């Protein structure tokens, strides 16, 4: 059945081997599933760690929930574009967590940077995490502060999905999935983190140390 949805031929219209097909499928699942799950894990942690922010996000989402007849009507595209605080929370989570920490590029010309020569043809590895945590671009970078994104960051200082022609094509989908999940979560559930340790572990994408064990419970619907 999967063959009906995926092209199993390369650019030269040659049939791919089973190994190549498996590699493509794993790549899609790996990039489109684990990365978004990691982002959402961090969103839950940051919201849990700031009860006041959580209540503000819940108030924003409950207003939409009430407009949708107590959640009986589905979210609309326009509503997902009208979640300014929640959107800033997602953006700041992307900055803090830096799920995609780096990428590989090739110098197409000789480049001199701070007295160092990078010859044409050399591979370079931009570290997005270092950029996102640079105090020149983001003051107090270790502090979770969604208000940073009340104004757009300077060009090339915020690249959670890479940049340029090779930027992740699923970036808007990942943000949309996060917004939708947050909406349904905060309007239907409460949660508490069972145990949380400082630090980051990579598997391969960054998540809180030893994951984020949490307990969820459904609560009665109440308008905010």
Short mmCIF file of C-alpha atoms in Angstrom, two decimals:
data_model
loop_
_atom_site.label_atom_id
_atom_site.label_comp_id
_atom_site.label_asym_id
_atom_site.label_seq_id
_atom_site.Cartn_x
_atom_site.Cartn_y
_atom_site.Cartn_z
CA UNK A 1 0.00 0.00 0.00
CA UNK A 2 2.84 2.40 0.80
CA UNK A 3 3.96 2.12 -2.79
CA UNK A 4 0.86 4.01 -3.88
CA UNK A 5 2.04 7.08 -1.96
CA UNK A 6 5.82 7.00 -2.39
CA UNK A 7 7.84 7.13 -5.56
CA UNK A 8 10.21 4.19 -5.69
CA UNK A 9 12.24 5.59 -8.58
CA UNK A 10 15.17 7.99 -8.57
CA UNK A 11 15.61 11.14 -10.66
CA UNK A 12 16.77 9.02 -13.60
CA UNK A 13 13.55 6.96 -13.44
CA UNK A 14 15.45 3.90 -12.24
CA UNK A 15 13.86 1.53 -9.76
CA UNK A 16 15.29 1.86 -6.27
CA UNK A 17 16.67 -1.12 -4.41
CA UNK A 18 14.93 -2.43 -1.28
CA UNK A 19 17.75 -0.94 0.79
CA UNK A 20 17.28 2.48 -0.79
CA UNK A 21 13.52 2.31 -0.27
CA UNK A 22 13.97 1.39 3.39
CA UNK A 23 16.49 4.19 3.82
CA UNK A 24 14.06 6.74 2.35
CA UNK A 25 11.19 5.57 4.55
CA UNK A 26 13.34 5.61 7.69
CA UNK A 27 14.55 9.08 6.77
CA UNK A 28 10.99 10.40 6.45
CA UNK A 29 9.88 8.85 9.75
CA UNK A 30 13.06 9.93 11.51
CA UNK A 31 12.91 13.56 10.38
CA UNK A 32 9.14 14.04 10.49
CA UNK A 33 8.33 12.23 13.73
CA UNK A 34 11.18 12.27 16.25
CA UNK A 35 11.99 15.95 15.77
CA UNK A 36 8.42 17.14 16.36
CA UNK A 37 8.01 14.80 19.33
CA UNK A 38 11.19 16.26 20.86
CA UNK A 39 9.92 19.83 20.42
CA UNK A 40 6.58 19.01 22.06
CA UNK A 41 8.37 17.32 24.97
CA UNK A 42 10.29 20.53 25.63
CA UNK A 43 7.13 22.64 25.30
CA UNK A 44 5.47 20.55 28.01
CA UNK A 45 8.50 20.90 30.26
CA UNK A 46 8.79 24.67 29.85
CA UNK A 47 5.08 25.19 30.44
CA UNK A 48 5.12 22.93 33.47
CA UNK A 49 8.07 24.85 34.90
CA UNK A 50 6.22 28.18 34.59
CA UNK A 51 2.66 27.84 36.01
CA UNK A 52 1.84 31.49 35.31
CA UNK A 53 2.79 31.12 31.66
CA UNK A 54 0.82 27.86 31.47
CA UNK A 55 -2.31 29.58 32.77
CA UNK A 56 -1.87 32.40 30.24
CA UNK A 57 -1.57 29.88 27.40
CA UNK A 58 -4.60 28.02 28.72
CA UNK A 59 -6.63 31.24 28.81
CA UNK A 60 -5.72 31.93 25.18
CA UNK A 61 -6.71 28.43 24.15
CA UNK A 62 -9.90 28.36 26.24
CA UNK A 63 -11.12 31.47 24.43
CA UNK A 64 -10.85 29.53 21.16
CA UNK A 65 -12.34 26.44 22.81
CA UNK A 66 -15.41 28.41 23.93
CA UNK A 67 -15.79 29.96 20.47
CA UNK A 68 -15.90 26.42 19.09
CA UNK A 69 -18.94 25.56 21.21
CA UNK A 70 -17.00 23.97 24.01
CA UNK A 71 -14.65 22.11 21.71
CA UNK A 72 -17.46 20.51 19.71
CA UNK A 73 -16.31 22.24 16.55
CA UNK A 74 -12.84 21.59 15.11
CA UNK A 75 -10.06 24.11 15.05
CA UNK A 76 -9.87 26.20 11.90
CA UNK A 77 -6.78 27.32 10.05
CA UNK A 78 -7.56 30.92 10.98
CA UNK A 79 -7.68 29.99 14.67
CA UNK A 80 -4.25 28.37 14.53
CA UNK A 81 -3.00 31.68 13.12
CA UNK A 82 -4.55 33.53 16.09
CA UNK A 83 -2.57 32.01 18.96
CA UNK A 84 0.14 34.67 19.46
CA UNK A 85 1.26 33.64 22.93
CA UNK A 86 1.20 29.92 22.19
CA UNK A 87 3.11 30.53 18.97
CA UNK A 88 5.78 32.45 20.87
CA UNK A 89 6.05 29.57 23.36
CA UNK A 90 6.68 27.15 20.49
CA UNK A 91 9.26 29.46 18.93
CA UNK A 92 11.11 29.96 22.22
CA UNK A 93 11.05 26.20 22.82
CA UNK A 94 12.64 25.71 19.41
CA UNK A 95 15.33 28.22 20.32
CA UNK A 96 16.04 26.80 23.76
CA UNK A 97 16.02 23.15 22.72
CA UNK A 98 17.59 23.58 19.25
CA UNK A 99 16.38 20.18 18.11
CA UNK A 100 18.49 20.41 14.95
CA UNK A 101 21.78 21.39 16.55
CA UNK A 102 23.90 21.64 13.42
CA UNK A 103 24.12 20.96 9.73
CA UNK A 104 26.82 20.35 7.12
CA UNK A 105 27.58 22.70 4.26
CA UNK A 106 30.37 23.10 1.71
CA UNK A 107 32.22 26.35 1.08
CA UNK A 108 31.64 27.24 -2.57
CA UNK A 109 34.33 29.95 -2.47
CA UNK A 110 37.26 30.79 -0.22
CA UNK A 111 35.93 32.43 2.95
CA UNK A 112 37.87 34.35 5.56
CA UNK A 113 36.22 34.43 8.97
CA UNK A 114 37.75 36.19 11.96
CA UNK A 115 41.25 35.70 10.60
CA UNK A 116 40.70 32.07 9.56
CA UNK A 117 40.64 30.91 5.96
CA UNK A 118 38.02 28.35 4.95
CA UNK A 119 39.13 27.10 1.52
CA UNK A 120 36.66 26.43 -1.23
CA UNK A 121 35.44 22.82 -1.08
CA UNK A 122 35.92 22.41 2.66
CA UNK A 123 33.01 21.12 4.68
CA UNK A 124 31.74 23.38 7.45
CA UNK A 125 29.38 22.61 10.31
CA UNK A 126 27.29 25.58 11.52
CA UNK A 127 26.23 25.05 15.14
CA UNK A 128 22.68 26.33 15.45
CA UNK A 129 22.64 25.72 19.20
CA UNK A 130 25.57 28.12 19.66
CA UNK A 131 23.79 30.75 17.57
CA UNK A 132 20.51 30.34 19.47
CA UNK A 133 22.31 30.66 22.81
CA UNK A 134 24.50 33.59 21.84
CA UNK A 135 23.83 36.47 24.28
CA UNK A 136 24.60 38.96 21.50
CA UNK A 137 21.44 37.78 19.74
CA UNK A 138 19.35 36.59 22.68
CA UNK A 139 20.05 38.28 26.06
CA UNK A 140 20.04 35.86 29.01
CA UNK A 141 19.89 32.94 26.54
CA UNK A 142 19.40 30.28 29.25
CA UNK A 143 16.16 31.94 30.36
CA UNK A 144 12.92 30.74 28.78
CA UNK A 145 11.29 33.95 27.58
CA UNK A 146 8.64 33.76 24.83
CA UNK A 147 8.40 37.56 24.74
CA UNK A 148 11.62 37.52 22.70
CA UNK A 149 9.48 36.70 19.70
CA UNK A 150 7.16 39.67 20.02
CA UNK A 151 9.47 41.05 17.35
CA UNK A 152 11.10 38.97 14.65
CA UNK A 153 14.71 37.95 15.40
CA UNK A 154 17.50 39.28 13.26
CA UNK A 155 18.17 37.43 10.04
CA UNK A 156 20.30 34.29 10.41
CA UNK A 157 20.11 34.29 14.22
CA UNK A 158 17.15 31.89 14.55
CA UNK A 159 17.38 28.76 12.41
CA UNK A 160 15.58 25.86 14.12
CA UNK A 161 14.78 24.35 10.72
CA UNK A 162 17.99 25.26 8.97
CA UNK A 163 18.14 28.03 6.41
CA UNK A 164 18.19 28.73 2.70
CA UNK A 165 17.24 26.31 -0.05
CA UNK A 166 18.03 23.33 2.18
CA UNK A 167 15.78 24.42 5.06
CA UNK A 168 13.39 21.77 6.38
CA UNK A 169 10.31 21.72 4.11
CA UNK A 170 8.17 20.51 7.03
CA UNK A 171 8.82 23.49 9.31
CA UNK A 172 5.30 24.94 9.09
CA UNK A 173 3.74 21.51 9.55
CA UNK A 174 5.80 20.88 12.69
CA UNK A 175 4.74 24.21 14.21
CA UNK A 176 1.10 23.57 13.27
CA UNK A 177 1.18 20.12 14.90
CA UNK A 178 2.61 21.66 18.07
CA UNK A 179 -0.08 24.35 18.22
CA UNK A 180 -2.89 21.84 17.72
CA UNK A 181 -1.56 19.47 20.36
CA UNK A 182 -1.10 22.31 22.88
CA UNK A 183 -4.68 23.47 22.24
CA UNK A 184 -6.20 20.06 22.94
CA UNK A 185 -3.87 19.36 25.85
CA UNK A 186 -4.42 22.54 27.88
CA UNK A 187 -8.17 22.66 27.23
CA UNK A 188 -8.73 19.04 28.29
CA UNK A 189 -5.97 17.99 30.67
CA UNK A 190 -3.76 18.91 33.56
CA UNK A 191 -0.38 17.29 33.99
CA UNK A 192 2.49 17.10 36.38
CA UNK A 193 6.04 15.98 35.78
CA UNK A 194 6.69 12.93 37.94
CA UNK A 195 10.44 13.37 37.98
CA UNK A 196 12.71 15.75 36.18
CA UNK A 197 16.48 15.93 36.09
CA UNK A 198 18.50 18.83 34.79
CA UNK A 199 20.47 18.23 31.66
CA UNK A 200 19.95 17.00 28.13
CA UNK A 201 20.26 13.59 26.57
CA UNK A 202 20.45 12.88 22.85
CA UNK A 203 18.68 10.00 21.24
CA UNK A 204 19.68 11.42 18.75
CA UNK A 205 17.57 14.56 19.21
CA UNK A 206 17.73 16.44 22.51
CA UNK A 207 15.18 15.65 25.20
CA UNK A 208 15.25 16.30 28.97
CA UNK A 209 17.57 13.98 30.90
CA UNK A 210 15.86 10.59 31.30
CA UNK A 211 12.91 11.84 29.31
CA UNK A 212 9.97 13.63 30.86
CA UNK A 213 7.86 11.18 32.91
CA UNK A 214 4.52 12.89 33.53
CA UNK A 215 1.07 12.12 34.90
CA UNK A 216 -1.98 13.42 33.02
CA UNK A 217 -5.59 13.64 34.10
CA UNK A 218 -8.73 14.91 32.41
CA UNK A 219 -10.50 17.74 34.15
CA UNK A 220 -14.04 19.12 33.90
CA UNK A 221 -14.54 21.69 31.20
CA UNK A 222 -14.53 25.22 32.52
CA UNK A 223 -14.50 28.49 30.63
CA UNK A 224 -11.75 30.85 31.53
#
